[in-house]
PDB file of C-alpha atoms in Angstrom:
ATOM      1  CA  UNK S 102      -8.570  -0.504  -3.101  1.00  0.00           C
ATOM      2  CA  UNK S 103      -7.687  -3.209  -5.546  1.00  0.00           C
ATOM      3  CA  UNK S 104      -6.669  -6.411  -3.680  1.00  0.00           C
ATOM      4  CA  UNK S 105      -4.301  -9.404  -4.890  1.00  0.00           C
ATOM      5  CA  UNK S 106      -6.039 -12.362  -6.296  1.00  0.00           C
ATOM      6  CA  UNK S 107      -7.482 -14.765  -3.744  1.00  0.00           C
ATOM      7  CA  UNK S 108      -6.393 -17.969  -6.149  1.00  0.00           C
ATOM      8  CA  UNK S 109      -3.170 -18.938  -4.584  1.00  0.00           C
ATOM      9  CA  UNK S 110      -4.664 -18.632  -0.795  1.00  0.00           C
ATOM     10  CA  UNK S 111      -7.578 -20.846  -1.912  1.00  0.00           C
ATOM     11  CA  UNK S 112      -5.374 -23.263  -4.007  1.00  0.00           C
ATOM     12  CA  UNK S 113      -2.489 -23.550  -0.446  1.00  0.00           C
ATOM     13  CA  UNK S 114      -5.884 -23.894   1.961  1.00  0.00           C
ATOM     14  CA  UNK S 115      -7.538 -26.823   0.214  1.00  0.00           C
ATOM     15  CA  UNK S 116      -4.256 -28.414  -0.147  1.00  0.00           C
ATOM     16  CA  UNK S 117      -3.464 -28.475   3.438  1.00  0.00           C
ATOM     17  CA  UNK S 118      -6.775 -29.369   4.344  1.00  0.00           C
ATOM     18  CA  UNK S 119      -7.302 -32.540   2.113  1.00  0.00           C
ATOM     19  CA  UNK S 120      -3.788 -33.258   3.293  1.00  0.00           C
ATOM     20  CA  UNK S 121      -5.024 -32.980   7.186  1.00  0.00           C
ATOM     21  CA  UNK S 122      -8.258 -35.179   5.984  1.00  0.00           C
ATOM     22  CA  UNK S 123      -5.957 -38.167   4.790  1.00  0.00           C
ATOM     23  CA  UNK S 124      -6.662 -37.875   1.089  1.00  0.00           C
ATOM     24  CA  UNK S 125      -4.429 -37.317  -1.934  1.00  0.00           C
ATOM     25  CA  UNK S 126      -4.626 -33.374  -3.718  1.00  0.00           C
ATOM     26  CA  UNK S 127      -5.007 -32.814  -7.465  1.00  0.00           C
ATOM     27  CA  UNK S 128      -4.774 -30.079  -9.002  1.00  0.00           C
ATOM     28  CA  UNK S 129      -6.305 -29.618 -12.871  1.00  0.00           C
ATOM     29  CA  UNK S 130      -4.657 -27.062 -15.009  1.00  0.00           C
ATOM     30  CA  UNK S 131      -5.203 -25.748 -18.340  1.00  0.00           C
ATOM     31  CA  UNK S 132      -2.343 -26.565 -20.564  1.00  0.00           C
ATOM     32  CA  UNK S 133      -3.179 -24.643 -23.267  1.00  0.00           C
ATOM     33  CA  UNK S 134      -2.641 -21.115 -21.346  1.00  0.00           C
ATOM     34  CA  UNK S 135       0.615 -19.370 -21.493  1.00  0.00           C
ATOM     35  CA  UNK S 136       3.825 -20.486 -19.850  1.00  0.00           C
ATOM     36  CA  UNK S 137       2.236 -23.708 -18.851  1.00  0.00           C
ATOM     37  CA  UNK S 138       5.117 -26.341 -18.321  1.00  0.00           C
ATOM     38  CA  UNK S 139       3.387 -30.252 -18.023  1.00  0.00           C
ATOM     39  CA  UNK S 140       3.593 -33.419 -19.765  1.00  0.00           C
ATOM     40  CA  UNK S 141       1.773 -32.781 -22.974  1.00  0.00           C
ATOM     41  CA  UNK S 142       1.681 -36.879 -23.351  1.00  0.00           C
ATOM     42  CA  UNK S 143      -0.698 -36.648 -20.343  1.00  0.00           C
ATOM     43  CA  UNK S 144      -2.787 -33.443 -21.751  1.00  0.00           C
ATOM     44  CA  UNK S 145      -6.631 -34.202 -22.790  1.00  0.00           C
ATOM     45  CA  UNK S 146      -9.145 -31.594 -24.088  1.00  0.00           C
ATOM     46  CA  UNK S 147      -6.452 -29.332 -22.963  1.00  0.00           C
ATOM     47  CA  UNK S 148      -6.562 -30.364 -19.324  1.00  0.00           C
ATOM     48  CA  UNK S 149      -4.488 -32.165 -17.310  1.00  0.00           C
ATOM     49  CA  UNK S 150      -5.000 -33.534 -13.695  1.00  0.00           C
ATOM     50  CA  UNK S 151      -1.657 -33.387 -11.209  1.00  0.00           C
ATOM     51  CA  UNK S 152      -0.884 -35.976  -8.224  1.00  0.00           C
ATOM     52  CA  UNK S 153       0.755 -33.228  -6.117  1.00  0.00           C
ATOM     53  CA  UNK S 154       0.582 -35.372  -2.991  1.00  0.00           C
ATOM     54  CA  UNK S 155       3.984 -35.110  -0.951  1.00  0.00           C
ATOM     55  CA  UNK S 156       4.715 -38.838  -2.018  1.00  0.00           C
ATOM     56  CA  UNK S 157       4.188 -37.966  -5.456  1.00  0.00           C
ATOM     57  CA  UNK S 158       6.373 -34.708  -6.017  1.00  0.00           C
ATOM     58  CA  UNK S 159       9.812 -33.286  -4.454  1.00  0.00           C
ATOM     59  CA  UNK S 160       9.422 -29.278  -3.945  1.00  0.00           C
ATOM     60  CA  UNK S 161       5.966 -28.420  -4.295  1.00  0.00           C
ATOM     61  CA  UNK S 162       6.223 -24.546  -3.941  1.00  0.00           C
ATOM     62  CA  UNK S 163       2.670 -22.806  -4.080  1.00  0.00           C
ATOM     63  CA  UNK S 164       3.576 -19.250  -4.492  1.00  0.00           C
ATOM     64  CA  UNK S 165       1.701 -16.260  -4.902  1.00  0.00           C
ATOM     65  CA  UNK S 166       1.974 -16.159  -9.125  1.00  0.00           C
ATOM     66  CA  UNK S 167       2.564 -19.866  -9.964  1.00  0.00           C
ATOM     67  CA  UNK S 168       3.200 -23.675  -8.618  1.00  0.00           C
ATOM     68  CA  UNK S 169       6.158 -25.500  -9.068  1.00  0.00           C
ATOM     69  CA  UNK S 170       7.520 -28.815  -7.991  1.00  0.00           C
ATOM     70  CA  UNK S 171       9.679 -31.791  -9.794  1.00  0.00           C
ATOM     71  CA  UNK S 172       7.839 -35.249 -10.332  1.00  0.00           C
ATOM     72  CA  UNK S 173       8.549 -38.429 -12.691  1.00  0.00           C
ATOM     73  CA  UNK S 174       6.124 -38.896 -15.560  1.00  0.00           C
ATOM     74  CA  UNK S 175       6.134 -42.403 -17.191  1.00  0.00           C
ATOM     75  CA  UNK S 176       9.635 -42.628 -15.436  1.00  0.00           C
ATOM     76  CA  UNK S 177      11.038 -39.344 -16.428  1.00  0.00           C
ATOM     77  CA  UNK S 178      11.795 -36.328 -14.727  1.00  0.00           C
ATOM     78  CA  UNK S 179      10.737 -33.101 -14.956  1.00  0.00           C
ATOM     79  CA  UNK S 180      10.187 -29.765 -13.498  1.00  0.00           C
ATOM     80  CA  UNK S 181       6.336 -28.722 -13.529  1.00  0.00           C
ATOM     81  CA  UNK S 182       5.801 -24.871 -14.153  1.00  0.00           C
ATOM     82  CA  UNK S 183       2.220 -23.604 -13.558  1.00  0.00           C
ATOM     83  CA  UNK S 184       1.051 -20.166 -13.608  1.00  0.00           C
ATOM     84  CA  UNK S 185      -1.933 -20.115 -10.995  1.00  0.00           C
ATOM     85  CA  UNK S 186      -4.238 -18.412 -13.552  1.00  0.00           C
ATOM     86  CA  UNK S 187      -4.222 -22.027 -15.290  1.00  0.00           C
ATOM     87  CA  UNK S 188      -5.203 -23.849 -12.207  1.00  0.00           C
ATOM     88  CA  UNK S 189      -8.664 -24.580 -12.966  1.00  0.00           C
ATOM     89  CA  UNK S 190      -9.441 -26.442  -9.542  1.00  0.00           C
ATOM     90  CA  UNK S 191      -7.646 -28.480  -6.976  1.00  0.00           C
ATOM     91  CA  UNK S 192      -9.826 -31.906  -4.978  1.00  0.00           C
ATOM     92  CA  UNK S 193      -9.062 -34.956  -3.472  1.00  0.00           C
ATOM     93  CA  UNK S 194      -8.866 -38.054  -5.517  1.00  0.00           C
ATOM     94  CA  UNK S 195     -11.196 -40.086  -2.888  1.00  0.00           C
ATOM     95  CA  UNK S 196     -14.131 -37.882  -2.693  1.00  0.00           C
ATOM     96  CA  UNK S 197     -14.106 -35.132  -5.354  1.00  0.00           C
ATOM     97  CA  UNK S 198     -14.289 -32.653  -2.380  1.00  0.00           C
ATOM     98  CA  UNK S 199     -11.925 -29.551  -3.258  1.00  0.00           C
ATOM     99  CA  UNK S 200     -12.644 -26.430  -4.882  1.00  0.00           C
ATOM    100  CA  UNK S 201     -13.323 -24.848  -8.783  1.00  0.00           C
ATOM    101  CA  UNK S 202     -12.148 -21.366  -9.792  1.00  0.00           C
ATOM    102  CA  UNK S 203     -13.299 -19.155 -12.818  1.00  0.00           C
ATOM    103  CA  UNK S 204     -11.474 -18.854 -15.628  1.00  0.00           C
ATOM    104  CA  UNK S 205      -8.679 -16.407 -15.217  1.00  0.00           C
ATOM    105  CA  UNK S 206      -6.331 -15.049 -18.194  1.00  0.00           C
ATOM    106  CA  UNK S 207      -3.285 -13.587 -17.544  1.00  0.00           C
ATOM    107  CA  UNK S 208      -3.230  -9.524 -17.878  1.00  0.00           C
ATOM    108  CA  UNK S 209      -0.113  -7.400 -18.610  1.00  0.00           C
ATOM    109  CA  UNK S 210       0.484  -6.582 -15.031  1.00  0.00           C
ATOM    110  CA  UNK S 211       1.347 -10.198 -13.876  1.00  0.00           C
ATOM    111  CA  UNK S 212       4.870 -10.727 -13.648  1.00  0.00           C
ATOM    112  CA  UNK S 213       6.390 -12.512 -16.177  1.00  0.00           C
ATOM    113  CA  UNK S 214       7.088 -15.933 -15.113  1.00  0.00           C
ATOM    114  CA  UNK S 215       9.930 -17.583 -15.522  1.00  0.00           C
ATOM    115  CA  UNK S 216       9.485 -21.192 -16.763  1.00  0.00           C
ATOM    116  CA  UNK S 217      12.452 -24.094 -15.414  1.00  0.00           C
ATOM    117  CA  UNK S 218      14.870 -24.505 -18.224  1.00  0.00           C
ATOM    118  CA  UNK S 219      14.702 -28.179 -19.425  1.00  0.00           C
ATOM    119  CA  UNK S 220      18.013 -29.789 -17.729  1.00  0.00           C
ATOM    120  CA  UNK S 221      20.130 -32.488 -20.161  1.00  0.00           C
ATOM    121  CA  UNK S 222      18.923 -35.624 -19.367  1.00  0.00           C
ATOM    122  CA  UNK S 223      21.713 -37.118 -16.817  1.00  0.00           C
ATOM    123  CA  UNK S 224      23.708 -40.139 -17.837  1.00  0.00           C
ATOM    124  CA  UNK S 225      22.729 -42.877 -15.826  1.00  0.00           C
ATOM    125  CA  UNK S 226      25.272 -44.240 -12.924  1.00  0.00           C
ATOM    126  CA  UNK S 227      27.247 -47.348 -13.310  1.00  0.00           C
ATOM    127  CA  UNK S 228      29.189 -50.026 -11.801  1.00  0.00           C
ATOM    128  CA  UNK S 229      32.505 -51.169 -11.947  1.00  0.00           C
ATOM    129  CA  UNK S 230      33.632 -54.218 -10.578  1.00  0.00           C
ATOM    130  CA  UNK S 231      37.087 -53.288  -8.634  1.00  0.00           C
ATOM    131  CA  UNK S 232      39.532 -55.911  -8.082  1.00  0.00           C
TER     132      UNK S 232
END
């Protein structure tokens, strides 16, 4: 019997528990794979490393076939798409304890995800003085 990938179990596990040990989570990701939707400013050798502490993102969603959440990058906001195939690890900034995966490529039979559509940047509010 073939069983679902073990990734996204690992990857919600080692989350909590850094979370329960009072340190911050990363999470490294390949940008270069497939559907991956990051800051390419931040990208080196192809890798970037995610703050995906509750303080530092609104919605983290850890599902079975990819991670989402929103965040501000250099001030600006954006929604984060990541297949979990491109999560390469996920540790705590204090310590380095956390955990590595293999490399996993996506195969036809994942489900095509569906990447967050890039939303018109929103004018910014302003104030009127009312007499």
């Amino acid at each position: 019997m073939e069983m679902t990938s073990r990734r996204p179990y690992l990857i919600r596990a080692t989350y909590e528990w850094i979370l329960d040990n009072d340190c911050t989570p990363y999470v490294v990701v390949n940008a270069t794979l497939k559907d991956v939707v990051v800051p390419q400013q931040f990208v080196e050798d192809g890798q970037i490393v995610l703050n995906v502490a509750p303080s530092a993102v609104r919605g983290l969603n850890v599902g079975n076939d990819f991670l989402t959440f929103d965040a501000r990058f250099g001030g600006v906001p954006m929604d984060v798409f990541v297949p979990l195939y491109a999560v390469i690890g996920v540790y705590a900034r204090e310590n380095g304890e956390g955990v590595l995966f293999e490399e996993e490529l996506p195969t036809d039979t994942d489900p095509e995800p569906t990447p967050p559509k890039p939303e018109p940047a929103a004018k910014r509010p302003s104030l009127k003085v009312v007499k």
